[in-house]
Coordinates of C-alpha atoms in Angstrom, one line a residue:
M1 CA -36.1 61.8 65.0
K2 CA -33.8 58.8 65.0
H3 CA -30.7 58.1 62.9
G4 CA -31.0 61.8 61.9
L5 CA -34.3 61.1 60.0
I6 CA -37.4 63.1 60.7
K7 CA -40.8 62.0 59.4
V8 CA -42.7 64.9 57.7
A9 CA -45.8 65.2 55.7
A10 CA -47.5 67.5 53.2
A11 CA -51.3 67.3 53.2
I12 CA -54.2 68.4 51.0
P13 CA -57.4 68.1 53.1
G14 CA -60.9 68.3 51.8
L15 CA -62.2 71.9 51.6
R16 CA -65.2 74.1 51.1
V17 CA -64.8 77.8 50.6
A18 CA -65.7 79.8 53.7
D19 CA -67.1 76.7 55.5
V20 CA -64.8 76.7 58.5
E21 CA -66.6 73.9 60.4
Y22 CA -66.3 71.5 57.5
N23 CA -62.7 72.5 56.9
V24 CA -61.8 71.9 60.6
Q25 CA -63.3 68.4 60.4
Q26 CA -61.2 67.6 57.3
I27 CA -58.0 69.0 58.9
E28 CA -58.7 66.9 62.0
N29 CA -59.0 63.8 59.8
I30 CA -55.7 64.5 58.2
I31 CA -53.9 65.2 61.5
A32 CA -55.3 62.0 62.9
Q33 CA -54.0 60.0 59.9
A34 CA -50.6 61.7 60.1
E35 CA -50.3 61.1 63.9
G36 CA -51.2 57.4 63.3
R37 CA -48.3 57.2 60.7
G38 CA -45.8 58.6 63.1
V39 CA -45.5 62.0 61.3
E40 CA -43.5 64.5 63.4
V41 CA -44.2 67.7 61.4
L42 CA -47.3 68.2 59.2
A43 CA -47.7 71.0 56.6
L44 CA -51.2 72.0 55.6
P45 CA -52.2 74.5 52.8
E46 CA -52.3 78.3 52.9
L47 CA -55.5 79.6 54.5
C48 CA -56.8 76.1 54.8
L49 CA -59.2 76.9 57.7
T50 CA -61.2 79.2 55.5
G51 CA -60.1 78.5 51.9
Y52 CA -57.7 80.6 49.9
T53 CA -60.2 81.9 47.4
C54 CA -62.6 83.7 49.8
Q55 CA -61.7 87.1 48.2
D56 CA -63.7 90.0 49.8
L57 CA -65.2 87.6 52.3
F58 CA -61.9 88.1 54.2
R59 CA -63.4 91.5 55.1
Q60 CA -66.2 89.8 56.9
H61 CA -65.7 89.7 60.7
L62 CA -67.8 86.6 60.9
L63 CA -65.4 84.6 58.8
I64 CA -62.3 85.8 60.6
D65 CA -63.9 85.1 64.0
K66 CA -65.0 81.6 62.9
A67 CA -61.5 80.9 61.7
E68 CA -60.2 81.7 65.2
E69 CA -62.9 79.5 66.7
G70 CA -61.9 76.7 64.3
L71 CA -58.3 77.1 65.5
I72 CA -59.6 76.6 69.1
L73 CA -61.2 73.3 68.0
L74 CA -58.0 72.2 66.4
L75 CA -56.1 73.0 69.6
D76 CA -58.5 70.9 71.6
F77 CA -58.3 68.1 69.1
T78 CA -54.4 68.0 69.3
R79 CA -54.2 68.3 73.1
K80 CA -52.9 64.8 73.5
L81 CA -51.1 64.6 70.2
D82 CA -47.3 64.9 69.7
I83 CA -47.5 65.8 66.1
I84 CA -46.5 69.4 65.1
S85 CA -49.1 70.8 62.7
V86 CA -48.6 74.0 60.7
V87 CA -52.0 75.4 59.8
G88 CA -53.0 78.3 57.5
L89 CA -55.6 80.9 58.5
P90 CA -56.3 84.6 58.4
V91 CA -55.4 86.3 61.7
R92 CA -56.4 89.8 62.9
I93 CA -53.6 91.5 64.9
G94 CA -54.6 95.0 65.9
S95 CA -56.2 96.7 63.0
L96 CA -54.5 94.6 60.3
L97 CA -55.3 91.2 58.9
Y98 CA -52.4 88.8 58.1
N99 CA -52.2 85.6 56.1
C100 CA -50.6 83.4 58.7
A101 CA -49.1 80.0 59.4
V102 CA -49.8 78.9 63.0
V103 CA -47.7 76.1 64.6
I104 CA -49.7 74.0 67.0
Q105 CA -48.7 71.0 69.2
R106 CA -50.3 69.4 72.2
G107 CA -53.2 71.9 72.3
A108 CA -50.9 75.0 72.3
I109 CA -49.9 77.6 69.8
L110 CA -46.1 77.6 69.7
G111 CA -45.6 80.2 67.0
L112 CA -47.1 82.3 64.3
V113 CA -45.6 83.3 61.0
A114 CA -47.1 85.9 58.7
K115 CA -46.7 86.0 54.9
T116 CA -44.1 88.5 53.7
Y117 CA -44.6 88.8 49.9
L118 CA -48.2 89.4 48.9
P119 CA -49.1 89.1 45.2
N120 CA -51.2 91.8 43.7
Y121 CA -51.7 90.8 40.1
N122 CA -54.0 88.8 37.8
E123 CA -56.6 86.9 40.1
F124 CA -54.5 87.5 43.2
Y125 CA -55.1 90.7 45.1
E126 CA -53.8 89.7 48.5
K127 CA -52.7 93.2 49.3
R128 CA -56.4 94.1 49.0
W129 CA -57.0 92.0 52.2
F130 CA -53.8 91.3 54.0
A131 CA -50.8 93.1 55.4
S132 CA -47.2 91.9 55.1
S133 CA -45.1 90.5 57.9
V134 CA -42.9 93.5 57.6
D135 CA -45.9 95.5 59.0
L136 CA -46.0 93.4 62.2
Q137 CA -45.1 95.3 65.3
E138 CA -43.4 93.2 68.0
Q139 CA -46.0 92.5 70.7
D140 CA -47.8 89.8 72.7
V141 CA -51.3 89.0 71.6
Y142 CA -54.0 86.4 72.4
L143 CA -55.0 84.0 69.7
A144 CA -57.6 81.3 70.3
G145 CA -57.1 81.9 74.0
N146 CA -53.3 81.4 73.8
P147 CA -50.7 84.1 74.4
V148 CA -48.6 84.4 71.3
H149 CA -45.5 86.6 70.7
V150 CA -45.6 88.1 67.2
S151 CA -43.0 90.1 65.3
A152 CA -41.4 90.5 61.9
E153 CA -38.3 88.7 63.3
P154 CA -37.5 85.4 61.5
Q155 CA -38.3 82.3 63.5
V156 CA -36.7 78.8 63.5
F157 CA -38.7 76.1 65.2
R158 CA -36.8 73.4 67.0
T159 CA -38.2 70.0 67.9
C160 CA -37.3 68.2 71.1
D161 CA -34.9 66.0 69.1
G162 CA -33.1 69.0 67.7
A163 CA -34.4 69.1 64.2
C164 CA -35.1 72.7 63.0
F165 CA -37.5 74.1 60.5
G166 CA -38.6 77.4 59.2
I167 CA -41.8 78.6 57.5
E168 CA -42.6 80.6 54.5
I169 CA -45.9 81.0 52.7
C170 CA -46.5 80.5 48.9
E171 CA -45.3 83.7 47.1
D172 CA -42.4 84.0 49.6
V173 CA -40.5 81.3 47.7
W174 CA -41.1 82.9 44.3
A175 CA -39.6 86.2 45.5
P176 CA -36.1 87.3 44.5
L177 CA -35.0 87.0 48.2
P178 CA -37.1 84.2 49.8
P179 CA -37.4 84.2 53.6
S180 CA -36.2 80.6 53.4
N181 CA -32.7 81.8 52.5
N182 CA -32.2 83.5 55.9
L183 CA -34.1 80.7 57.7
A184 CA -31.8 78.0 56.3
L185 CA -28.7 80.0 56.9
A186 CA -29.9 80.6 60.5
G187 CA -30.1 76.8 61.1
A188 CA -33.4 75.5 59.6
D189 CA -32.9 72.0 58.4
F190 CA -36.1 72.1 56.3
I191 CA -38.6 74.6 55.2
V192 CA -42.4 74.3 55.4
N193 CA -44.3 76.2 52.8
L194 CA -48.1 76.7 53.1
S195 CA -49.2 77.5 49.6
A196 CA -52.1 78.1 47.1
T197 CA -50.7 77.6 43.7
D198 CA -53.1 77.6 40.7
E199 CA -52.5 75.5 37.6
L200 CA -51.4 77.0 34.3
I201 CA -49.7 75.3 31.3
G202 CA -46.0 74.8 32.2
K203 CA -46.3 76.3 35.7
H204 CA -46.0 72.9 37.5
N205 CA -42.7 72.1 35.9
Y206 CA -41.4 75.6 36.8
L207 CA -42.6 75.0 40.4
L208 CA -40.7 71.7 40.6
S209 CA -37.6 73.4 39.3
L210 CA -37.9 76.3 41.6
L211 CA -38.3 74.1 44.8
A212 CA -35.6 71.7 43.7
Q213 CA -33.2 74.6 43.2
Q214 CA -34.1 76.3 46.4
S215 CA -33.7 73.1 48.5
A216 CA -30.4 72.4 46.7
R217 CA -29.0 76.0 47.0
M218 CA -29.9 76.1 50.7
M219 CA -29.0 72.4 51.3
C220 CA -32.3 71.9 53.1
G221 CA -35.5 69.8 53.0
Y222 CA -38.6 71.5 51.6
V223 CA -42.1 70.5 52.5
Y224 CA -44.7 72.2 50.2
S225 CA -48.4 71.9 50.7
S226 CA -50.7 73.7 48.3
C227 CA -54.5 73.7 48.2
G228 CA -56.5 71.5 45.8
Y229 CA -60.0 70.4 45.0
G230 CA -62.6 72.4 46.8
E231 CA -61.1 75.9 46.2
S232 CA -63.2 78.2 44.0
T233 CA -62.8 77.6 40.2
Q234 CA -64.3 80.9 39.3
D235 CA -61.2 82.0 37.3
V236 CA -58.4 79.5 38.0
V237 CA -58.1 75.9 39.2
Y238 CA -56.0 74.6 42.1
G239 CA -54.8 71.1 41.3
G240 CA -53.2 70.3 44.7
N241 CA -49.5 70.0 45.2
A242 CA -48.0 68.1 48.1
L243 CA -44.2 68.0 47.5
I244 CA -41.3 67.0 49.6
F245 CA -37.7 67.7 48.5
E246 CA -34.3 67.1 50.0
N247 CA -31.3 69.0 48.7
G248 CA -32.6 69.3 45.2
R249 CA -34.1 65.8 45.0
L250 CA -37.9 65.2 44.9
L251 CA -38.7 62.5 47.5
T252 CA -42.5 62.3 47.0
E253 CA -45.3 64.1 45.4
A254 CA -49.1 64.0 45.4
N255 CA -51.4 63.1 42.5
R256 CA -52.4 66.5 41.1
F257 CA -56.1 67.1 40.2
A258 CA -57.3 64.4 42.6
L259 CA -60.7 64.8 44.1
E260 CA -59.8 63.1 47.3
P261 CA -57.8 64.4 50.3
Q262 CA -54.1 63.4 50.1
L263 CA -51.3 62.9 52.7
K264 CA -47.8 62.4 51.5
V265 CA -45.3 61.2 54.1
Q266 CA -41.6 61.0 53.8
Q267 CA -38.4 61.1 55.9
I268 CA -35.9 64.0 55.6
D269 CA -32.3 63.1 56.5
V270 CA -31.3 66.0 58.7
E271 CA -27.9 64.5 59.5
R272 CA -27.2 64.2 55.8
L273 CA -28.1 67.9 55.2
R274 CA -26.0 69.0 58.1
S275 CA -23.1 67.1 56.8
E276 CA -23.4 68.8 53.4
R277 CA -23.5 72.2 55.0
Q278 CA -20.6 71.4 57.3
N279 CA -18.4 70.5 54.3
N280 CA -19.5 73.5 52.2
T281 CA -17.3 76.5 52.9
T282 CA -19.5 78.7 50.7
F283 CA -22.6 77.9 52.9
R284 CA -20.6 78.6 56.1
T285 CA -19.5 82.0 54.7
A286 CA -23.0 82.9 53.7
Q287 CA -24.2 82.2 57.3
D288 CA -22.5 85.4 58.5
G289 CA -25.3 87.8 59.5
A290 CA -28.1 85.2 59.3
H291 CA -30.3 85.3 62.3
A292 CA -33.6 84.0 63.7
R293 CA -35.4 83.5 67.0
I294 CA -35.3 79.9 68.1
V295 CA -38.7 78.6 69.2
D296 CA -38.7 75.2 71.0
M297 CA -41.4 72.7 70.5
R298 CA -42.9 70.5 73.3
Q299 CA -41.3 67.3 74.6
T300 CA -42.7 64.2 72.9
A301 CA -42.7 60.5 73.8
P302 CA -40.2 58.2 71.9
R303 CA -41.6 56.9 68.6
D304 CA -41.0 53.6 67.0
F305 CA -38.6 54.0 64.1
E306 CA -39.3 52.6 60.6
L307 CA -37.3 53.6 57.6
I308 CA -39.8 54.5 54.9
R309 CA -37.6 56.3 52.4
P310 CA -36.1 54.1 49.6
V311 CA -32.4 53.5 49.8
D312 CA -30.5 53.0 46.5
P313 CA -28.1 50.0 46.8
H314 CA -25.9 51.4 44.1
P315 CA -25.5 55.2 45.0
F316 CA -22.7 55.7 42.5
I317 CA -24.6 54.5 39.5
P318 CA -26.9 56.9 37.6
K319 CA -30.4 55.8 37.0
G320 CA -32.8 55.6 34.2
E321 CA -32.6 58.1 31.4
E322 CA -29.6 59.8 33.1
M323 CA -27.4 56.7 32.6
T324 CA -26.3 57.3 29.0
A325 CA -25.6 61.0 29.5
A326 CA -23.7 60.3 32.8
C327 CA -21.6 57.6 31.2
E328 CA -20.6 59.9 28.4
E329 CA -19.8 62.7 30.8
I330 CA -17.6 60.5 33.0
L331 CA -15.7 59.2 30.0
N332 CA -15.2 62.7 28.8
I333 CA -13.8 63.8 32.2
Q334 CA -11.4 60.9 32.1
T335 CA -10.5 61.5 28.5
L336 CA -9.9 65.2 28.8
G337 CA -7.8 64.7 31.9
L338 CA -5.5 62.3 30.0
C339 CA -5.4 64.6 27.0
K340 CA -4.1 67.5 29.1
R341 CA -1.5 65.3 30.8
L342 CA -0.2 64.0 27.5
E343 CA 0.0 67.4 25.9
H344 CA 1.6 69.0 29.0
T345 CA 4.3 66.3 29.3
R346 CA 4.7 66.2 25.5
C347 CA 4.4 62.5 25.7
Y348 CA 2.5 61.2 22.7
R349 CA 2.8 57.5 23.7
A350 CA 1.0 55.7 26.4
V351 CA 1.9 52.5 28.1
I352 CA -0.8 50.4 29.7
G353 CA -0.9 46.9 31.1
I354 CA -3.8 45.0 29.7
S355 CA -5.0 42.0 31.8
G356 CA -8.4 41.4 30.2
G357 CA -10.1 42.6 33.4
L358 CA -12.5 45.4 34.1
D359 CA -10.1 48.2 35.2
S360 CA -7.5 47.8 32.5
T361 CA -10.2 47.6 29.9
L362 CA -11.8 50.9 31.0
A363 CA -8.4 52.5 31.1
L364 CA -7.6 51.3 27.6
L365 CA -10.9 52.6 26.3
V366 CA -10.2 56.0 27.9
T367 CA -6.7 56.1 26.4
V368 CA -8.1 55.3 22.9
R369 CA -10.6 58.1 23.2
A370 CA -7.8 60.5 24.3
F371 CA -5.6 59.6 21.3
D372 CA -8.5 59.9 19.0
R373 CA -9.4 63.4 20.4
L374 CA -5.7 64.5 20.0
R375 CA -5.6 63.1 16.5
L376 CA -2.8 60.8 17.5
A377 CA -2.3 57.4 15.8
R378 CA -3.5 54.6 18.1
E379 CA -0.2 52.8 17.4
G380 CA 1.2 55.2 20.0
I381 CA -0.7 53.2 22.7
I382 CA 1.5 50.3 23.8
G383 CA -0.7 47.7 25.3
I384 CA 1.3 45.1 27.2
T385 CA -0.1 41.8 28.3
M386 CA 2.0 40.2 31.0
P387 CA 0.9 36.6 31.7
G388 CA 1.9 35.2 35.0
F389 CA 1.2 32.2 37.2
G390 CA -2.5 32.9 37.6
T391 CA -3.4 34.1 34.1
T392 CA -6.3 32.3 32.6
D393 CA -7.0 31.7 28.9
R394 CA -10.2 33.7 29.1
T395 CA -8.7 37.0 30.3
Y396 CA -5.6 36.4 28.1
Q397 CA -7.6 36.0 24.9
N398 CA -9.9 39.0 25.8
A399 CA -6.8 41.2 26.3
L400 CA -5.4 40.1 22.9
Q401 CA -8.7 40.6 21.1
L402 CA -9.2 44.0 22.5
M403 CA -5.7 45.3 21.6
E404 CA -5.8 43.8 18.1
S405 CA -9.2 45.1 17.3
L406 CA -8.5 48.6 18.6
G407 CA -5.4 48.9 16.5
I408 CA -2.9 49.7 19.3
T409 CA 0.6 48.4 19.5
L410 CA 0.5 45.0 21.2
R411 CA 3.4 43.5 23.3
E412 CA 3.4 40.3 25.3
I413 CA 6.0 40.0 28.0
S414 CA 5.7 37.0 30.3
I415 CA 6.7 37.7 33.9
A416 CA 7.1 34.0 34.9
K417 CA 10.9 33.8 34.3
A418 CA 11.7 37.2 35.9
V419 CA 9.6 36.5 39.0
T420 CA 11.0 33.0 39.4
Q421 CA 14.5 34.5 39.3
H422 CA 13.4 37.0 41.9
F423 CA 12.1 34.3 44.2
E424 CA 15.5 32.6 43.9
D425 CA 17.3 35.9 44.6
I426 CA 15.3 36.6 47.8
G427 CA 15.1 33.0 48.9
H428 CA 11.3 32.6 48.6
N429 CA 9.6 29.2 48.1
P430 CA 7.5 29.6 44.9
Q431 CA 5.1 27.0 46.4
Q432 CA 4.3 29.3 49.2
H433 CA 1.4 31.4 47.7
D434 CA 1.5 34.2 50.2
T435 CA 1.7 38.0 50.0
T436 CA 5.3 37.9 48.8
Y437 CA 4.3 35.5 46.0
E438 CA 1.5 37.8 44.8
N439 CA 3.1 41.2 45.2
S440 CA 6.3 40.1 43.5
Q441 CA 4.2 39.6 40.3
A442 CA 2.4 42.9 40.7
R443 CA 5.7 44.8 41.2
E444 CA 7.3 43.1 38.3
R445 CA 4.5 44.1 36.0
T446 CA 4.8 47.7 37.1
Q447 CA 8.6 47.7 36.6
I448 CA 8.0 46.5 33.0
L449 CA 5.5 49.2 32.3
M450 CA 7.7 52.0 33.8
D451 CA 10.8 50.8 31.9
V452 CA 8.9 50.5 28.6
A453 CA 7.5 54.0 29.1
N454 CA 11.1 55.2 29.5
Q455 CA 12.0 53.4 26.3
V456 CA 9.3 54.9 24.2
G457 CA 9.1 58.3 25.9
G458 CA 5.5 57.7 27.1
L459 CA 3.3 57.7 30.2
V460 CA 2.2 54.7 32.2
I461 CA -1.6 54.9 32.5
G462 CA -2.9 53.6 35.8
T463 CA -5.8 51.2 35.9
G464 CA -6.7 51.0 39.6
D465 CA -10.2 52.2 40.6
L466 CA -11.7 54.1 43.5
S467 CA -13.0 50.9 45.3
E468 CA -9.6 49.3 45.3
L469 CA -8.1 52.5 46.7
A470 CA -10.7 52.5 49.5
L471 CA -9.9 48.9 50.5
G472 CA -6.2 49.2 49.8
W473 CA -6.6 46.3 47.3
C474 CA -3.5 47.1 45.4
T475 CA 0.2 46.3 45.8
Y476 CA 2.2 49.2 47.2
N477 CA 4.5 50.5 44.5
G478 CA 3.0 47.9 42.2
D479 CA -0.4 48.4 40.5
H480 CA -0.8 51.2 43.1
M481 CA 1.6 53.3 41.1
S482 CA 1.4 55.0 37.6
M483 CA 2.1 58.3 35.8
Y484 CA -1.6 59.2 35.5
S485 CA -4.4 57.2 37.0
V486 CA -7.5 57.6 34.8
N487 CA -9.8 55.4 36.9
A488 CA -8.9 56.8 40.3
G489 CA -12.3 58.5 40.7
V490 CA -14.4 55.6 39.4
P491 CA -15.8 53.0 41.8
K492 CA -15.9 49.3 40.8
T493 CA -19.7 49.1 40.5
L494 CA -19.6 52.0 38.0
V495 CA -16.7 50.5 35.9
Q496 CA -19.0 47.8 34.6
Y497 CA -21.7 50.2 33.5
L498 CA -19.1 52.4 31.7
I499 CA -17.8 49.4 29.7
R500 CA -21.3 48.2 28.9
Y501 CA -22.1 51.7 27.6
V502 CA -19.0 51.7 25.4
A503 CA -20.0 48.2 24.1
S504 CA -23.3 49.7 23.0
L505 CA -21.8 52.4 20.8
P506 CA -21.7 51.8 17.1
S507 CA -18.1 52.9 16.9
F508 CA -17.1 50.0 19.2
A509 CA -19.3 47.4 17.6
E510 CA -16.3 45.3 16.7
Q511 CA -15.2 45.1 20.3
S512 CA -18.7 44.7 21.8
A513 CA -18.8 41.0 22.4
T514 CA -15.3 41.1 24.0
L515 CA -16.2 44.0 26.2
L516 CA -19.4 42.3 27.5
D517 CA -17.4 39.1 28.2
V518 CA -14.9 41.3 30.3
V519 CA -17.8 42.6 32.3
D520 CA -19.1 39.0 32.9
T521 CA -15.6 37.7 34.0
P522 CA -15.2 37.2 37.8
I523 CA -13.1 40.0 39.3
S524 CA -9.6 38.7 40.1
P525 CA -6.0 39.9 40.3
E526 CA -5.0 36.5 38.9
L527 CA -1.9 36.2 41.1
T528 CA -2.4 32.6 42.2
P529 CA -2.7 29.6 39.8
A530 CA -6.0 28.7 38.1
D531 CA -8.0 25.8 39.2
A532 CA -7.8 22.3 37.6
N533 CA -10.1 23.4 34.8
G534 CA -8.1 26.5 34.0
N535 CA -10.7 28.9 35.5
I536 CA -10.0 31.8 37.8
A537 CA -9.5 30.4 41.4
Q538 CA -8.6 33.7 43.1
K539 CA -11.8 35.7 43.2
T540 CA -11.5 39.2 44.8
E541 CA -15.0 39.3 46.2
D542 CA -14.5 36.0 48.0
L543 CA -11.5 37.6 49.8
V544 CA -12.5 41.2 50.5
G545 CA -16.3 41.0 50.1
P546 CA -18.8 42.2 47.4
Y547 CA -17.8 45.4 45.8
E548 CA -21.4 46.6 45.7
L549 CA -21.4 46.5 49.5
H550 CA -18.0 48.2 49.8
D551 CA -19.1 50.9 47.4
F552 CA -22.2 51.5 49.4
F553 CA -20.2 51.7 52.6
L554 CA -17.7 54.0 51.0
Y555 CA -20.4 56.4 49.6
Y556 CA -22.0 57.0 53.0
L557 CA -18.8 57.1 55.0
L558 CA -17.1 59.7 52.8
R559 CA -20.0 61.6 51.2
H560 CA -22.0 62.1 54.3
G561 CA -19.8 61.1 57.2
F562 CA -22.3 58.6 58.6
R563 CA -21.4 56.4 61.5
P564 CA -21.4 52.5 61.1
Q565 CA -24.7 52.2 62.9
K566 CA -26.5 54.3 60.4
I567 CA -24.7 52.8 57.4
Y568 CA -25.7 49.4 58.6
M569 CA -29.4 50.4 59.0
L570 CA -29.3 51.8 55.5
A571 CA -27.6 48.7 54.1
Q572 CA -30.3 46.5 55.7
A573 CA -32.9 48.4 53.8
A574 CA -31.0 48.5 50.5
F575 CA -30.0 44.8 50.5
R576 CA -32.7 43.2 52.5
D577 CA -33.4 40.7 49.7
K578 CA -29.8 39.8 49.0
Y579 CA -27.7 39.7 52.2
D580 CA -28.6 38.8 55.7
D581 CA -27.6 40.9 58.7
D582 CA -24.6 38.8 59.7
T583 CA -23.1 39.2 56.2
L584 CA -23.7 43.0 56.2
R585 CA -22.1 43.3 59.7
H586 CA -19.1 41.2 58.7
W587 CA -18.3 43.1 55.5
L588 CA -18.9 46.5 57.1
Q589 CA -16.4 45.7 59.8
T590 CA -14.0 44.5 57.1
F591 CA -14.5 47.7 55.2
C592 CA -13.8 49.9 58.3
R593 CA -10.7 47.9 59.2
R594 CA -9.2 48.0 55.7
F595 CA -10.2 51.6 55.1
F596 CA -8.2 52.8 58.1
S597 CA -5.3 50.5 57.8
Q598 CA -4.7 51.2 54.1
Q599 CA -4.6 55.0 54.2
F600 CA -0.8 55.0 53.7
K601 CA -1.3 53.8 50.1
R602 CA -3.7 56.7 49.4
S603 CA -1.3 59.3 50.9
C604 CA 1.0 59.0 47.9
L605 CA -1.4 58.4 45.0
P606 CA -0.5 59.5 41.4
D607 CA -2.6 62.2 39.8
G608 CA -6.0 61.3 38.4
P609 CA -9.3 63.0 37.6
K610 CA -12.3 63.2 40.1
V611 CA -15.5 62.2 38.3
G612 CA -18.1 62.1 41.0
S613 CA -19.0 63.4 44.5
V614 CA -16.5 61.1 46.2
S615 CA -12.7 61.1 45.7
L616 CA -9.8 59.7 47.8
S617 CA -7.1 62.0 46.4
P618 CA -4.8 63.2 49.3
R619 CA -4.6 66.5 47.4
G620 CA -8.4 67.0 47.3
D621 CA -11.4 65.5 48.9
W622 CA -9.8 63.1 51.5
R623 CA -7.0 64.0 53.9
M624 CA -6.5 61.5 56.7
P625 CA -3.6 60.5 58.9
S626 CA -2.1 57.2 57.8
D627 CA -1.9 56.1 61.4
A628 CA -5.4 57.1 62.5
S629 CA -7.1 54.6 64.8
A630 CA -10.2 52.7 63.6
S631 CA -11.2 51.6 67.2
L632 CA -14.3 53.9 67.4
W633 CA -15.7 52.6 64.1
L634 CA -14.8 48.9 64.8
K635 CA -16.3 49.0 68.3
E636 CA -19.6 50.4 66.9
C637 CA -19.5 47.6 64.2
E638 CA -19.0 45.0 66.9
A639 CA -22.0 46.4 68.8
L640 CA -24.4 46.2 65.9

């Protein structure tokens, strides 16, 4: 395990019912492939040494003895291998037979887990042949020449790198109280399930839902290996399921109904799972009373690390078919938040500064939706465009077109005269385009909005987004301040998708072209003069860096608490075709520096709705000292 990632695999080997020698050869082939691919923990199907469908042959001493001999062969085969293999076979303990998972590594048996819940219906009469784990008496036995401690006590297996896993077998996860509940609460980062699941109409979708929910509820990884082609088809068919989940998300799956053996390999992010659990007080409370015996695995040699799991470069943005539903849901959250605030304050007018940029456009669209929901006339929305020294014709015209077509009250108030007077009052040279030059304009605009809101008895609607708050890219007591900030939970990369979504709606067909042009306009505060051709000269991403990178850094820093080293590694994978390593290091360092230095702005934010898994509200998700040192993070950035 490196960077908190452990490589696991779910396998479906070739199989012949009751032919142990053949099955051992197939399992050895799979183990060799997995070892060659750097797999650390391998899950094989339930009773894979004999086949699951042996039925009354499980009462034959020859088959049970041959299964143990097959285990001896596997132990000998793995004597020099670091891989941890979890193998299914029938095991006789005393006078009872158990359906077991055996953990083997480097030629030794390191643990044995018996199945707890035994089906006894339809084609499955396991109680006819096997005893439950609850029948196990604590004792030391010999299995395949190895001393093994057995008991009904739950066991968590710990690798030499500290990753922990538990084991349950097939029906166990279908039970009302699966063993994996206790195992995860007792510290298992992921669960290995050795299974034999037959195929019926609709059952596969139910299985996917079941495993997704179980891994999400227990905030764990889940490695599921179920037998496939080769099992008896006397009454049912086994299609083969190799599935790997992480906290509710399917990472990889096998091709069902395949005739060939399959090996599905993926990495589970243990660090990410532990971060989720650490931040979830419900999980911590549920851990009270959970227990398991810890079983340590053998020491292994260091492995070369290769990231094989895909990394989404835009983690805030919903994908595929989810996009439309997610956009509508986000807009509804923003809209409902504003509706409540307007009704509570009995303010039925809203004042909003419209620049023709992304953020003010989204805030305007949300405000329009809120007024429509409350059955208020749109004329109660006072949109104010406030051209200044850097305003370009493109953004100015887009602002006017949007306000006119949406039917709101339009006001134009130039800030040039007032800011020029202000420069004279404080003795600032207007040719000096510094922070004072820029922030004076931002604060003048906010003063206008606040005063007009007082005039009309309305609320100033904030436009700033989550990404700007993370970077502190806002003027303190300027655009930083409002009476309700509808975009506070929306990152910049998502703002564009929300506007594109609205542009696609029939009800906004008249505004569609303008909205799409807003999305295509370079992001800028327009606080310094345009270039000689009247185009935007001050481009935000040239100054603070690409927002897609900063949103990526923000997500992994806040959502999972990852250190810069891991965020950098993930960014390399996500943006390998777009940014070189020097660029990633530079902007990661910029992000860390700005994130820490600008906390004072986030400590006094106006109210605004949370829409996703990350928020910077000082009253909710993020509470940080304004004077915290960034030295640890910056030093690690410098060492990358």
